[in-house]
Amino acid sequence: MLLLLILQIISFSLFPLYFTMLHGPSRRTHFYVYIAILLLIGGFMGNVYSLPLAEGIVISGGNLCYGAFMMTAVMFVWAERDAFILRHLVRLVVLVDLFNISFSYLTQTILKSDKAINTHGVPSALFEISTPLIALGGVLIILELLLLLFIFEIIKRKNVVPVWAAALYITSFAFVLVLDGIAFPLIAFGINSQIVTLVFGGLGGKIVMALAFSVPLAVFILWRRQAFVDYLEAETVRWRLLASSSTDLIREMTIKDQDLYRGDIVFRNSTEGLAIVDKSGFPLKANKAFRDMLELDKELVNEEKLDVRDFIALGDSTAFFPRTPSEHWRHEVTVGGRMKRPGILSITPAGKDFKGDETYVYSLIDIAEQKSTQVQLEYLASHDHLTGLPNRRALDKTLAGLQSSPHSLIMIDLDRFGDVNDSYGHDVGDHVLQAIATRLDQIRVSQLQPQDQLCRIGGDEFAFLLHTTDKSLLERALADIRASLDSTIEINDSLHVLVTATIGVSSSLQSRPQDIFRQADAALYEAKRFRRGSVSTYEERLTLESQQRTRLAVRLKDAIANDRLEVHYQPQFDATTHELCGAEALVRWTDPEIGIVSPADFIPIAEETGLIEAIGAFVLERTCSDGREWLRAGYRGITLSVNVSASQLRSGRFISTLDQMLKKTGFPAESLCIEITESTYLERENEVIPLLSELRNLGLGIAIDDFGTKYSSLSYLVEIPCTSIKIDRSFVSRIPNDIKQADLTSAIVKLATIMSFKVVVEGVETKAQLDFVTAEGCDMVQGFYFAGALAKSDFVERLQRAS
Ligand code: C2E
Ligand code: MG
Ligand code: MG
């Protein structure tokens, strides 16, 4: 008998268990048909079939069908993840019940009729009893189903772990089934002692049946555990829908189906790798993108021991899982078989699985493309596109990352590189820079350490960062650098360019890496000041000087703004007659805090900072207006000389400013002479010659100042449109004792006279010097022997005395 019961339970359970594997409408149809059959059979079998298992344990056919119905209905609800379908179940129960009732009633009526053929002699009383019982059974089934669902919902809302939820569900299922066994006879036959004894006497059979049908439910939970977990996580039952119209229900179900369908489509087709992973790293579900990114093949995904974390590498020691289940975890990772593919992995807790362990949603974004773009962008941001060398930004980064280890910086500035661009065009300029970069890089590769760096830090500036302070190594590097620039750069057959460089070196054991750049720059500045093409090494004093320069620049700006500059005049005399014939305008600055500052100190700063334009304009205007004033006062035949810096001359505005001044003040151009130094002319010959010619056309005199200090060649004098040369005071200072100097001075005077230049000698301090230069035939003299630079009032006094 027990075997028979087991066989029946199995046959009743196999179908619904199989149906849970189906999907969508097909699953529902199978369930509905099956439930209808159970109800139909149950309606009749309850009366004609019973299974005596043991003494006092009898299982009736009706009970068996009822148990199978309840078990199937519960399984259906779980598989569908919604009590929604209960509405149809209820309708189905009502329909089948109505059919059973009418069939039973019909049978009962037929049996009572005389003409009925009743070969087995079935008594009509049997149907008289069963008809109301069928009706009652139907009502109870519906109520019990609702009760069971209600209990499920309460358990679900308590958020108990799935294992406990499963246990509670099965217990309540068995409880309701046993409850039916008690309630049904009591309601059907009334409460009296006889019935109560009968009911409790037959309780054993009901319990066995309830337990027997709990088994398939347990099998479902174990076998289809994810479906059960999904059911637990699904929305709680919408009670109002049980009473709403079919159209509403259908709409709601369609939406729900669509949502599920879409969700599934999104999951499957997402380009983002998605997986639901359990605590041990096993992917309960993973989409194609996830499998592809991790390079997991299908067989591997089905392997029980698979741990997806073995295919994900974290860049640092960060732990994989969130510390608390509610925490969201996001990290850059590398994934795949060789852990080469970069990605962003987010792990979000996704509730507990069947065993009560936490599960997680792994979402993986492939950032290989972004990474390569990022690498490219980083490369572009840190490299110079022309030469391919690291740029200033890269050098700063390296310097910032240097600890206080020994290091040296060699800063290389190409001399007069602007001329290459101006003369031959930017294409040639680029070519030259590339050629130099290649030559310097060869030094880095062949002579230096791998960690040493060569950068292009500006238009025509390169820098070597060496991880050493060793003097001999540095000297060798410097020699190599200079040697690399020795040979010309061949642009084409007819054009070869030779470039020299000025170099600043900073080398330190103690100084902070961020200071080394500033120090090398100060050394470079010093080298440039000394001589183009020279090398200077940083010393402490350069920082002080650099700070002083900065301070001086600020004060100078302030002085210009507050009209604190003055113009003094140093008288110039005819070398033979010693008559006053002119004056050199010299700017004077007395700062309220610093005191008197020599133009030799502040003019270079003004040139660097661009303040020279304002100073130049001021001196020019003051000189012209003073000159005009003196002319009006009747002091004729006086030429006033004004010093003009190279940067001032090249600013592009000089000639128009000068023209304006002359017009504004009415000072005749013929009475004005501008002094430029040799280097102003020689460094930008092509640019300066047209400018000077224009000035000459205006009628101005042009004097080459400090003549003889920079270049010993006189050949350029042939081309230069100047009117006079001013022999530098360094020539005169050792005259007449220094015979060589004396010979040189007389040679210069002679040559200049031949070339029809006027010769002015400056720095005449003694009578002997005066006599010597007068004898040599120079035209004008200027110096402390006569007078230094005088304030305007003192100079006017001199003018008065002279007239
Ligand atoms: P410089 O143009 O060669 O000016 C002559 C310098 O020699 C002046 O120095 C002057 O005071 C000084 N000096 C004159 N006679 C003697 C002498 O007998 N012995 C000695 N030892 N020195 C003498 P200062 O005024 O200090 O000017 C220095 C330089 O500053 C000038 O050299 C000039 O290059 C520049 N400078 C002065 N004023 C201006 C200006 O207004 N504009 C520009 N661009 N530069 C100026
Ligand atoms: Mg001068
Ligand atoms: Mg001079």
CSV table of C-alpha atoms in Angstrom, one decimal, residues 244-651:
chain,number,residue,atom,x,y,z
A,244,SER,CA,-10.0,43.6,-10.2
A,245,SER,CA,-11.3,43.1,-13.7
A,246,SER,CA,-9.7,40.6,-16.1
A,247,THR,CA,-8.7,43.4,-18.4
A,248,ASP,CA,-6.7,45.0,-15.6
A,249,LEU,CA,-5.2,41.7,-14.8
A,250,ILE,CA,-4.3,40.9,-18.3
A,251,ARG,CA,-2.7,44.3,-18.7
A,252,GLU,CA,-0.8,44.0,-15.5
A,253,MET,CA,0.4,40.5,-16.4
A,254,THR,CA,1.4,41.6,-19.9
A,255,ILE,CA,3.4,44.4,-18.5
A,256,LYS,CA,5.0,42.1,-16.0
A,257,ASP,CA,5.8,39.6,-18.7
A,258,GLN,CA,7.2,42.3,-20.9
A,259,ASP,CA,9.3,43.6,-18.0
A,260,LEU,CA,10.7,40.2,-17.4
A,261,TYR,CA,11.3,39.6,-21.1
A,262,ARG,CA,12.9,43.0,-21.6
A,263,GLY,CA,15.0,42.6,-18.4
A,264,ASP,CA,16.2,39.3,-19.8
A,265,ILE,CA,16.9,40.8,-23.2
A,266,VAL,CA,18.8,43.6,-21.5
A,267,PHE,CA,20.8,41.2,-19.4
A,268,ARG,CA,21.6,39.0,-22.3
A,269,ASN,CA,22.5,41.6,-24.8
A,270,SER,CA,24.1,44.2,-22.6
A,271,THR,CA,27.6,45.2,-23.7
A,272,GLU,CA,28.3,45.6,-20.1
A,273,GLY,CA,29.4,42.3,-18.5
A,274,LEU,CA,26.8,41.2,-16.0
A,275,ALA,CA,26.7,38.3,-13.7
A,276,ILE,CA,25.1,37.1,-10.5
A,277,VAL,CA,27.8,35.6,-8.5
A,278,ASP,CA,27.5,33.7,-5.2
A,279,LYS,CA,29.8,34.0,-2.2
A,280,SER,CA,32.3,31.5,-3.5
A,281,GLY,CA,32.6,33.4,-6.7
A,282,PHE,CA,30.5,31.0,-8.8
A,283,PRO,CA,28.5,32.7,-11.5
A,284,LEU,CA,24.9,31.7,-11.0
A,285,LYS,CA,24.1,33.6,-14.2
A,286,ALA,CA,26.4,35.4,-16.6
A,287,ASN,CA,25.8,37.2,-19.8
A,288,LYS,CA,27.9,36.8,-22.9
A,289,ALA,CA,29.7,40.1,-22.5
A,290,PHE,CA,30.8,39.0,-19.0
A,291,ARG,CA,32.0,35.6,-20.3
A,292,ASP,CA,33.8,37.2,-23.2
A,293,MET,CA,35.6,39.8,-21.1
A,294,LEU,CA,36.7,37.1,-18.6
A,295,GLU,CA,37.5,34.7,-21.5
A,296,LEU,CA,35.3,32.1,-19.9
A,297,ASP,CA,34.1,29.4,-22.3
A,298,LYS,CA,30.8,27.8,-21.9
A,299,GLU,CA,32.1,24.6,-20.3
A,300,LEU,CA,34.0,26.6,-17.8
A,301,VAL,CA,30.8,28.5,-16.7
A,302,ASN,CA,29.1,25.2,-15.9
A,303,GLU,CA,32.0,24.0,-13.8
A,304,GLU,CA,30.9,23.8,-10.2
A,305,LYS,CA,34.3,25.0,-8.8
A,306,LEU,CA,34.6,28.0,-11.1
A,307,ASP,CA,35.5,31.2,-9.2
A,308,VAL,CA,35.2,34.3,-11.4
A,309,ARG,CA,37.6,36.1,-9.1
A,310,ASP,CA,40.4,34.0,-10.5
A,311,PHE,CA,39.9,35.8,-13.7
A,312,ILE,CA,39.9,39.3,-12.2
A,313,ALA,CA,43.1,41.0,-11.0
A,314,LEU,CA,43.0,44.0,-8.7
A,315,GLY,CA,45.7,46.6,-9.1
A,316,ASP,CA,46.5,46.8,-5.4
A,317,SER,CA,45.7,45.1,-2.2
A,318,THR,CA,42.0,46.1,-2.1
A,319,ALA,CA,39.8,43.3,-0.9
A,320,PHE,CA,37.2,41.9,-3.3
A,321,PHE,CA,34.0,42.1,-1.5
A,322,PRO,CA,32.2,45.0,0.2
A,323,ARG,CA,32.8,45.0,3.9
A,324,THR,CA,29.1,45.1,4.6
A,325,PRO,CA,26.4,43.6,2.4
A,326,SER,CA,24.8,46.9,1.6
A,327,GLU,CA,28.1,48.5,0.4
A,328,HIS,CA,28.7,49.2,-3.2
A,329,TRP,CA,32.2,48.3,-4.5
A,330,ARG,CA,33.8,49.8,-7.6
A,331,HIS,CA,37.3,49.3,-8.7
A,332,GLU,CA,39.5,49.4,-11.7
A,333,VAL,CA,40.6,45.9,-12.6
A,334,THR,CA,42.3,43.8,-15.3
A,335,VAL,CA,40.5,40.7,-16.5
A,336,GLY,CA,40.7,37.8,-18.8
A,337,GLY,CA,43.0,34.7,-19.1
A,338,ARG,CA,46.1,36.8,-19.1
A,339,MET,CA,44.7,39.6,-17.0
A,340,LYS,CA,45.5,42.1,-19.7
A,341,ARG,CA,42.1,43.7,-20.4
A,342,PRO,CA,41.3,46.8,-18.3
A,343,GLY,CA,37.8,47.2,-16.9
A,344,ILE,CA,35.8,48.8,-14.2
A,345,LEU,CA,34.1,46.3,-11.9
A,346,SER,CA,31.2,47.2,-9.7
A,347,ILE,CA,29.9,44.7,-7.2
A,348,THR,CA,26.6,45.3,-5.6
A,349,PRO,CA,25.0,43.0,-3.1
A,350,ALA,CA,22.0,41.2,-4.6
A,351,GLY,CA,20.4,39.6,-1.6
A,352,LYS,CA,20.7,36.1,-0.2
A,353,ASP,CA,20.7,32.9,-2.2
A,354,PHE,CA,18.9,29.7,-1.4
A,355,LYS,CA,21.5,28.7,1.2
A,356,GLY,CA,21.2,32.1,2.9
A,357,ASP,CA,24.6,33.3,1.5
A,358,GLU,CA,25.0,36.7,0.1
A,359,THR,CA,24.9,37.0,-3.7
A,360,TYR,CA,26.3,39.8,-5.8
A,361,VAL,CA,25.8,41.5,-9.1
A,362,TYR,CA,29.1,41.9,-10.9
A,363,SER,CA,28.9,44.6,-13.5
A,364,LEU,CA,32.0,44.9,-15.7
A,365,ILE,CA,32.7,47.7,-18.1
A,366,ASP,CA,35.4,47.2,-20.7
A,367,ILE,CA,37.6,50.3,-20.7
A,368,ALA,CA,40.3,49.0,-23.0
A,369,GLU,CA,39.4,51.7,-25.6
A,370,GLN,CA,39.2,54.5,-23.0
A,371,LYS,CA,42.5,53.3,-21.6
A,372,SER,CA,44.3,53.4,-24.9
A,373,THR,CA,42.8,56.9,-25.6
A,374,GLN,CA,43.8,57.9,-22.1
A,375,VAL,CA,47.3,56.5,-22.7
A,376,GLN,CA,47.4,58.4,-25.9
A,377,LEU,CA,46.2,61.6,-24.3
A,378,GLU,CA,48.7,61.2,-21.5
A,379,TYR,CA,51.4,60.7,-24.1
A,380,LEU,CA,50.4,63.8,-26.0
A,381,ALA,CA,50.1,65.9,-22.8
A,382,SER,CA,53.6,64.8,-21.7
A,383,HIS,CA,55.4,64.8,-25.0
A,384,ASP,CA,56.4,67.4,-27.5
A,385,HIS,CA,54.8,66.6,-30.8
A,386,LEU,CA,57.6,68.0,-32.9
A,387,THR,CA,60.6,66.1,-31.5
A,388,GLY,CA,58.7,63.4,-29.6
A,389,LEU,CA,60.7,64.2,-26.5
A,390,PRO,CA,59.1,64.5,-23.1
A,391,ASN,CA,58.0,68.0,-22.5
A,392,ARG,CA,58.2,70.5,-19.6
A,393,ARG,CA,55.1,68.9,-17.9
A,394,ALA,CA,56.8,65.5,-18.0
A,395,LEU,CA,60.0,67.0,-16.5
A,396,ASP,CA,58.0,68.7,-13.8
A,397,LYS,CA,56.3,65.4,-13.0
A,398,THR,CA,59.7,63.6,-12.8
A,399,LEU,CA,61.1,66.3,-10.7
A,400,ALA,CA,58.1,66.2,-8.3
A,401,GLY,CA,58.5,62.4,-8.0
A,402,LEU,CA,62.3,62.6,-7.2
A,403,GLN,CA,63.2,62.1,-3.6
A,404,SER,CA,66.2,64.0,-2.3
A,405,SER,CA,68.5,61.8,-4.4
A,406,PRO,CA,71.5,63.3,-6.2
A,407,HIS,CA,70.4,64.9,-9.4
A,408,SER,CA,71.5,67.5,-11.9
A,409,LEU,CA,69.7,69.5,-14.5
A,410,ILE,CA,71.4,70.7,-17.7
A,411,MET,CA,69.4,73.4,-19.4
A,412,ILE,CA,70.3,74.1,-23.0
A,413,ASP,CA,69.1,77.3,-24.7
A,414,LEU,CA,69.8,77.6,-28.5
A,415,ASP,CA,71.3,81.0,-29.3
A,416,ARG,CA,69.4,83.3,-31.5
A,417,PHE,CA,67.1,80.6,-32.7
A,418,GLY,CA,64.6,83.2,-33.6
A,419,ASP,CA,66.9,84.3,-36.4
A,420,VAL,CA,66.8,80.8,-37.9
A,421,ASN,CA,63.0,81.0,-38.0
A,422,ASP,CA,63.0,84.6,-39.3
A,423,SER,CA,65.6,84.0,-41.9
A,424,TYR,CA,64.6,80.6,-43.3
A,425,GLY,CA,61.1,80.1,-42.2
A,426,HIS,CA,59.5,77.9,-39.6
A,427,ASP,CA,59.9,74.7,-41.5
A,428,VAL,CA,63.6,75.0,-41.4
A,429,GLY,CA,63.3,76.0,-37.7
A,430,ASP,CA,61.4,72.8,-37.0
A,431,HIS,CA,63.9,70.7,-39.0
A,432,VAL,CA,66.8,72.2,-36.9
A,433,LEU,CA,65.0,71.5,-33.7
A,434,GLN,CA,64.3,67.9,-34.7
A,435,ALA,CA,67.9,67.4,-35.7
A,436,ILE,CA,69.2,68.8,-32.5
A,437,ALA,CA,66.7,66.7,-30.5
A,438,THR,CA,68.0,63.6,-32.3
A,439,ARG,CA,71.6,64.5,-31.6
A,440,LEU,CA,70.9,65.1,-27.9
A,441,ASP,CA,68.9,62.0,-27.7
A,442,GLN,CA,71.8,60.0,-29.0
A,443,ILE,CA,73.9,61.3,-26.1
A,444,ARG,CA,71.1,60.2,-23.7
A,445,VAL,CA,71.0,56.7,-25.2
A,446,SER,CA,74.7,56.1,-25.6
A,447,GLN,CA,76.2,58.0,-22.6
A,448,LEU,CA,73.7,58.4,-19.9
A,449,GLN,CA,71.8,56.1,-17.5
A,450,PRO,CA,68.4,54.7,-18.6
A,451,GLN,CA,66.6,56.7,-16.0
A,452,ASP,CA,68.1,60.0,-17.2
A,453,GLN,CA,65.7,62.1,-19.2
A,454,LEU,CA,66.0,64.5,-22.1
A,455,CYS,CA,63.1,67.0,-22.5
A,456,ARG,CA,62.2,69.8,-24.7
A,457,ILE,CA,61.0,72.4,-22.2
A,458,GLY,CA,60.4,75.3,-24.5
A,459,GLY,CA,60.6,76.6,-28.0
A,460,ASP,CA,64.4,76.4,-28.3
A,461,GLU,CA,65.2,75.0,-24.8
A,462,PHE,CA,66.1,71.4,-24.0
A,463,ALA,CA,67.0,69.9,-20.6
A,464,PHE,CA,68.8,66.8,-19.4
A,465,LEU,CA,67.9,65.5,-16.1
A,466,LEU,CA,70.7,63.3,-14.7
A,467,HIS,CA,70.5,61.2,-11.7
A,468,THR,CA,74.0,62.1,-10.5
A,469,THR,CA,76.1,65.0,-9.3
A,470,ASP,CA,79.3,63.4,-10.3
A,471,LYS,CA,81.5,66.2,-11.7
A,472,SER,CA,83.3,64.2,-14.2
A,473,LEU,CA,80.1,62.7,-15.6
A,474,LEU,CA,78.6,66.1,-15.9
A,475,GLU,CA,81.6,67.5,-17.6
A,476,ARG,CA,81.6,64.6,-20.0
A,477,ALA,CA,77.9,65.2,-20.7
A,478,LEU,CA,78.5,68.9,-21.3
A,479,ALA,CA,81.4,68.2,-23.6
A,480,ASP,CA,79.2,65.7,-25.6
A,481,ILE,CA,76.4,68.2,-25.8
A,482,ARG,CA,78.7,70.9,-27.1
A,483,ALA,CA,80.3,68.5,-29.5
A,484,SER,CA,76.9,67.4,-30.8
A,485,LEU,CA,76.2,71.0,-31.8
A,486,ASP,CA,79.6,71.5,-33.5
A,487,SER,CA,78.7,70.3,-36.9
A,488,THR,CA,76.2,72.1,-39.1
A,489,ILE,CA,72.7,70.8,-39.7
A,490,GLU,CA,72.0,70.1,-43.4
A,491,ILE,CA,68.6,71.3,-44.4
A,492,ASN,CA,69.2,70.8,-48.1
A,493,ASP,CA,72.2,70.9,-50.5
A,494,SER,CA,72.4,74.6,-50.4
A,495,LEU,CA,71.4,75.3,-46.8
A,496,HIS,CA,73.4,74.3,-43.8
A,497,VAL,CA,72.7,75.8,-40.4
A,498,LEU,CA,75.0,76.0,-37.4
A,499,VAL,CA,73.4,76.5,-34.0
A,500,THR,CA,75.2,77.3,-30.8
A,501,ALA,CA,73.7,77.0,-27.3
A,502,THR,CA,74.0,78.6,-23.9
A,503,ILE,CA,73.9,76.2,-21.0
A,504,GLY,CA,72.9,76.5,-17.4
A,505,VAL,CA,73.7,73.6,-15.0
A,506,SER,CA,72.3,72.9,-11.5
A,507,SER,CA,73.6,70.1,-9.5
A,508,SER,CA,72.7,69.3,-6.0
A,509,LEU,CA,72.6,66.8,-3.3
A,510,GLN,CA,70.5,68.7,-0.9
A,511,SER,CA,68.2,71.0,-2.8
A,512,ARG,CA,64.6,70.0,-3.2
A,513,PRO,CA,63.9,68.6,-6.7
A,514,GLN,CA,61.3,71.4,-7.3
A,515,ASP,CA,64.1,74.0,-6.8
A,516,ILE,CA,66.5,72.5,-9.3
A,517,PHE,CA,64.6,73.8,-12.3
A,518,ARG,CA,64.7,77.4,-11.0
A,519,GLN,CA,68.4,77.0,-10.2
A,520,ALA,CA,69.3,75.7,-13.6
A,521,ASP,CA,67.3,78.6,-15.1
A,522,ALA,CA,69.2,81.1,-13.0
A,523,ALA,CA,72.5,79.5,-14.1
A,524,LEU,CA,71.3,79.8,-17.7
A,525,TYR,CA,70.3,83.4,-17.2
A,526,GLU,CA,73.8,84.1,-15.8
A,527,ALA,CA,75.4,82.3,-18.8
A,528,LYS,CA,73.4,84.4,-21.2
A,529,ARG,CA,74.4,87.5,-19.4
A,530,PHE,CA,78.0,86.6,-19.6
A,531,ARG,CA,78.2,85.4,-23.1
A,532,ARG,CA,76.0,83.6,-25.6
A,533,GLY,CA,77.4,80.1,-26.0
A,534,SER,CA,78.9,79.9,-22.5
A,535,VAL,CA,78.1,77.4,-19.7
A,536,SER,CA,77.3,78.5,-16.2
A,537,THR,CA,76.8,76.4,-13.1
A,538,TYR,CA,74.4,77.4,-10.4
A,539,GLU,CA,75.7,79.0,-7.3
A,540,GLU,CA,73.8,80.2,-4.2
A,541,ARG,CA,74.3,83.9,-5.1
A,542,LEU,CA,72.3,83.4,-8.3
A,543,THR,CA,69.2,82.7,-6.3
A,544,LEU,CA,69.8,85.9,-4.3
A,545,GLU,CA,70.4,87.8,-7.5
A,546,SER,CA,67.3,86.4,-9.1
A,547,GLN,CA,65.3,87.4,-6.0
A,548,GLN,CA,66.8,90.8,-6.2
A,549,ARG,CA,65.9,91.1,-9.8
A,550,THR,CA,62.4,90.1,-9.1
A,551,ARG,CA,62.2,92.7,-6.3
A,552,LEU,CA,63.8,95.3,-8.5
A,553,ALA,CA,61.3,94.7,-11.3
A,554,VAL,CA,58.4,95.2,-8.9
A,555,ARG,CA,59.9,98.5,-7.6
A,556,LEU,CA,60.8,99.7,-11.1
A,557,LYS,CA,57.2,99.2,-12.2
A,558,ASP,CA,56.1,101.2,-9.2
A,559,ALA,CA,58.7,103.9,-10.0
A,560,ILE,CA,57.4,104.2,-13.6
A,561,ALA,CA,53.8,104.4,-12.4
A,562,ASN,CA,54.7,107.0,-9.8
A,563,ASP,CA,56.9,109.2,-12.1
A,564,ARG,CA,60.0,108.6,-10.0
A,565,LEU,CA,62.4,108.4,-12.9
A,566,GLU,CA,64.5,111.3,-14.0
A,567,VAL,CA,66.7,112.1,-16.9
A,568,HIS,CA,70.2,113.5,-16.3
A,569,TYR,CA,72.5,114.8,-19.0
A,570,GLN,CA,76.2,114.1,-19.4
A,571,PRO,CA,77.8,117.0,-21.4
A,572,GLN,CA,79.8,116.2,-24.5
A,573,PHE,CA,82.6,118.4,-25.7
A,574,ASP,CA,84.4,119.1,-28.9
A,575,ALA,CA,87.7,117.3,-28.6
A,576,THR,CA,89.7,120.2,-30.0
A,577,THR,CA,88.0,123.3,-28.8
A,578,HIS,CA,86.5,121.8,-25.6
A,579,GLU,CA,83.3,123.6,-26.3
A,580,LEU,CA,80.0,122.1,-25.1
A,581,CYS,CA,78.4,120.5,-28.1
A,582,GLY,CA,76.0,118.0,-26.8
A,583,ALA,CA,74.9,115.7,-24.1
A,584,GLU,CA,74.0,112.1,-23.5
A,585,ALA,CA,70.6,111.6,-21.8
A,586,LEU,CA,71.0,109.0,-19.0
A,587,VAL,CA,68.1,107.8,-17.0
A,588,ARG,CA,68.2,108.0,-13.2
A,589,TRP,CA,66.2,106.2,-10.5
A,590,THR,CA,66.2,106.8,-6.8
A,591,ASP,CA,64.0,104.4,-5.0
A,592,PRO,CA,62.6,105.5,-1.6
A,593,GLU,CA,63.6,102.1,0.0
A,594,ILE,CA,66.6,100.9,-2.0
A,595,GLY,CA,68.1,104.3,-2.8
A,596,ILE,CA,70.0,105.1,-6.0
A,597,VAL,CA,69.9,102.2,-8.5
A,598,SER,CA,72.3,102.3,-11.4
A,599,PRO,CA,70.9,102.0,-14.9
A,600,ALA,CA,73.5,99.2,-15.5
A,601,ASP,CA,71.5,97.2,-12.9
A,602,PHE,CA,67.9,98.1,-13.8
A,603,ILE,CA,68.1,98.5,-17.6
A,604,PRO,CA,68.7,94.7,-18.2
A,605,ILE,CA,65.7,94.0,-15.9
A,606,ALA,CA,63.6,96.5,-17.8
A,607,GLU,CA,64.6,94.8,-21.0
A,608,GLU,CA,63.6,91.4,-19.7
A,609,THR,CA,60.3,92.5,-18.3
A,610,GLY,CA,59.3,94.7,-21.2
A,611,LEU,CA,59.4,97.8,-18.9
A,612,ILE,CA,62.1,99.2,-21.2
A,613,GLU,CA,59.5,100.5,-23.7
A,614,ALA,CA,57.9,102.8,-21.0
A,615,ILE,CA,61.3,103.9,-19.8
A,616,GLY,CA,62.5,104.5,-23.4
A,617,ALA,CA,59.4,106.5,-24.2
A,618,PHE,CA,59.8,108.6,-21.1
A,619,VAL,CA,63.5,109.4,-21.7
A,620,LEU,CA,62.8,110.2,-25.3
A,621,GLU,CA,60.0,112.5,-24.5
A,622,ARG,CA,61.8,114.2,-21.7
A,623,THR,CA,64.9,114.7,-23.8
A,624,CYS,CA,63.1,116.0,-26.8
A,625,SER,CA,61.0,118.5,-24.7
A,626,ASP,CA,64.1,119.6,-22.7
A,627,GLY,CA,66.0,120.0,-26.0
A,628,ARG,CA,63.2,122.0,-27.5
A,629,GLU,CA,63.1,124.2,-24.4
A,630,TRP,CA,66.9,124.9,-24.6
A,631,LEU,CA,66.7,125.6,-28.3
A,632,ARG,CA,64.0,128.1,-27.6
A,633,ALA,CA,66.2,129.6,-24.9
A,634,GLY,CA,68.8,130.1,-27.6
A,635,TYR,CA,71.3,127.3,-26.9
A,636,ARG,CA,72.0,126.2,-30.5
A,637,GLY,CA,74.3,123.6,-31.9
A,638,ILE,CA,73.6,121.1,-29.1
A,639,THR,CA,73.1,117.4,-30.1
A,640,LEU,CA,71.3,115.3,-27.6
A,641,SER,CA,71.9,111.5,-27.5
A,642,VAL,CA,69.5,108.9,-26.2
A,643,ASN,CA,70.3,105.3,-25.5
A,644,VAL,CA,68.0,102.8,-27.2
A,645,SER,CA,67.9,99.2,-26.2
A,646,ALA,CA,67.8,96.3,-28.7
A,647,SER,CA,64.3,95.2,-27.5
A,648,GLN,CA,63.0,98.7,-27.6
A,649,LEU,CA,64.2,99.1,-31.2
A,650,ARG,CA,62.7,95.8,-32.2
A,651,SER,CA,59.4,96.3,-30.6
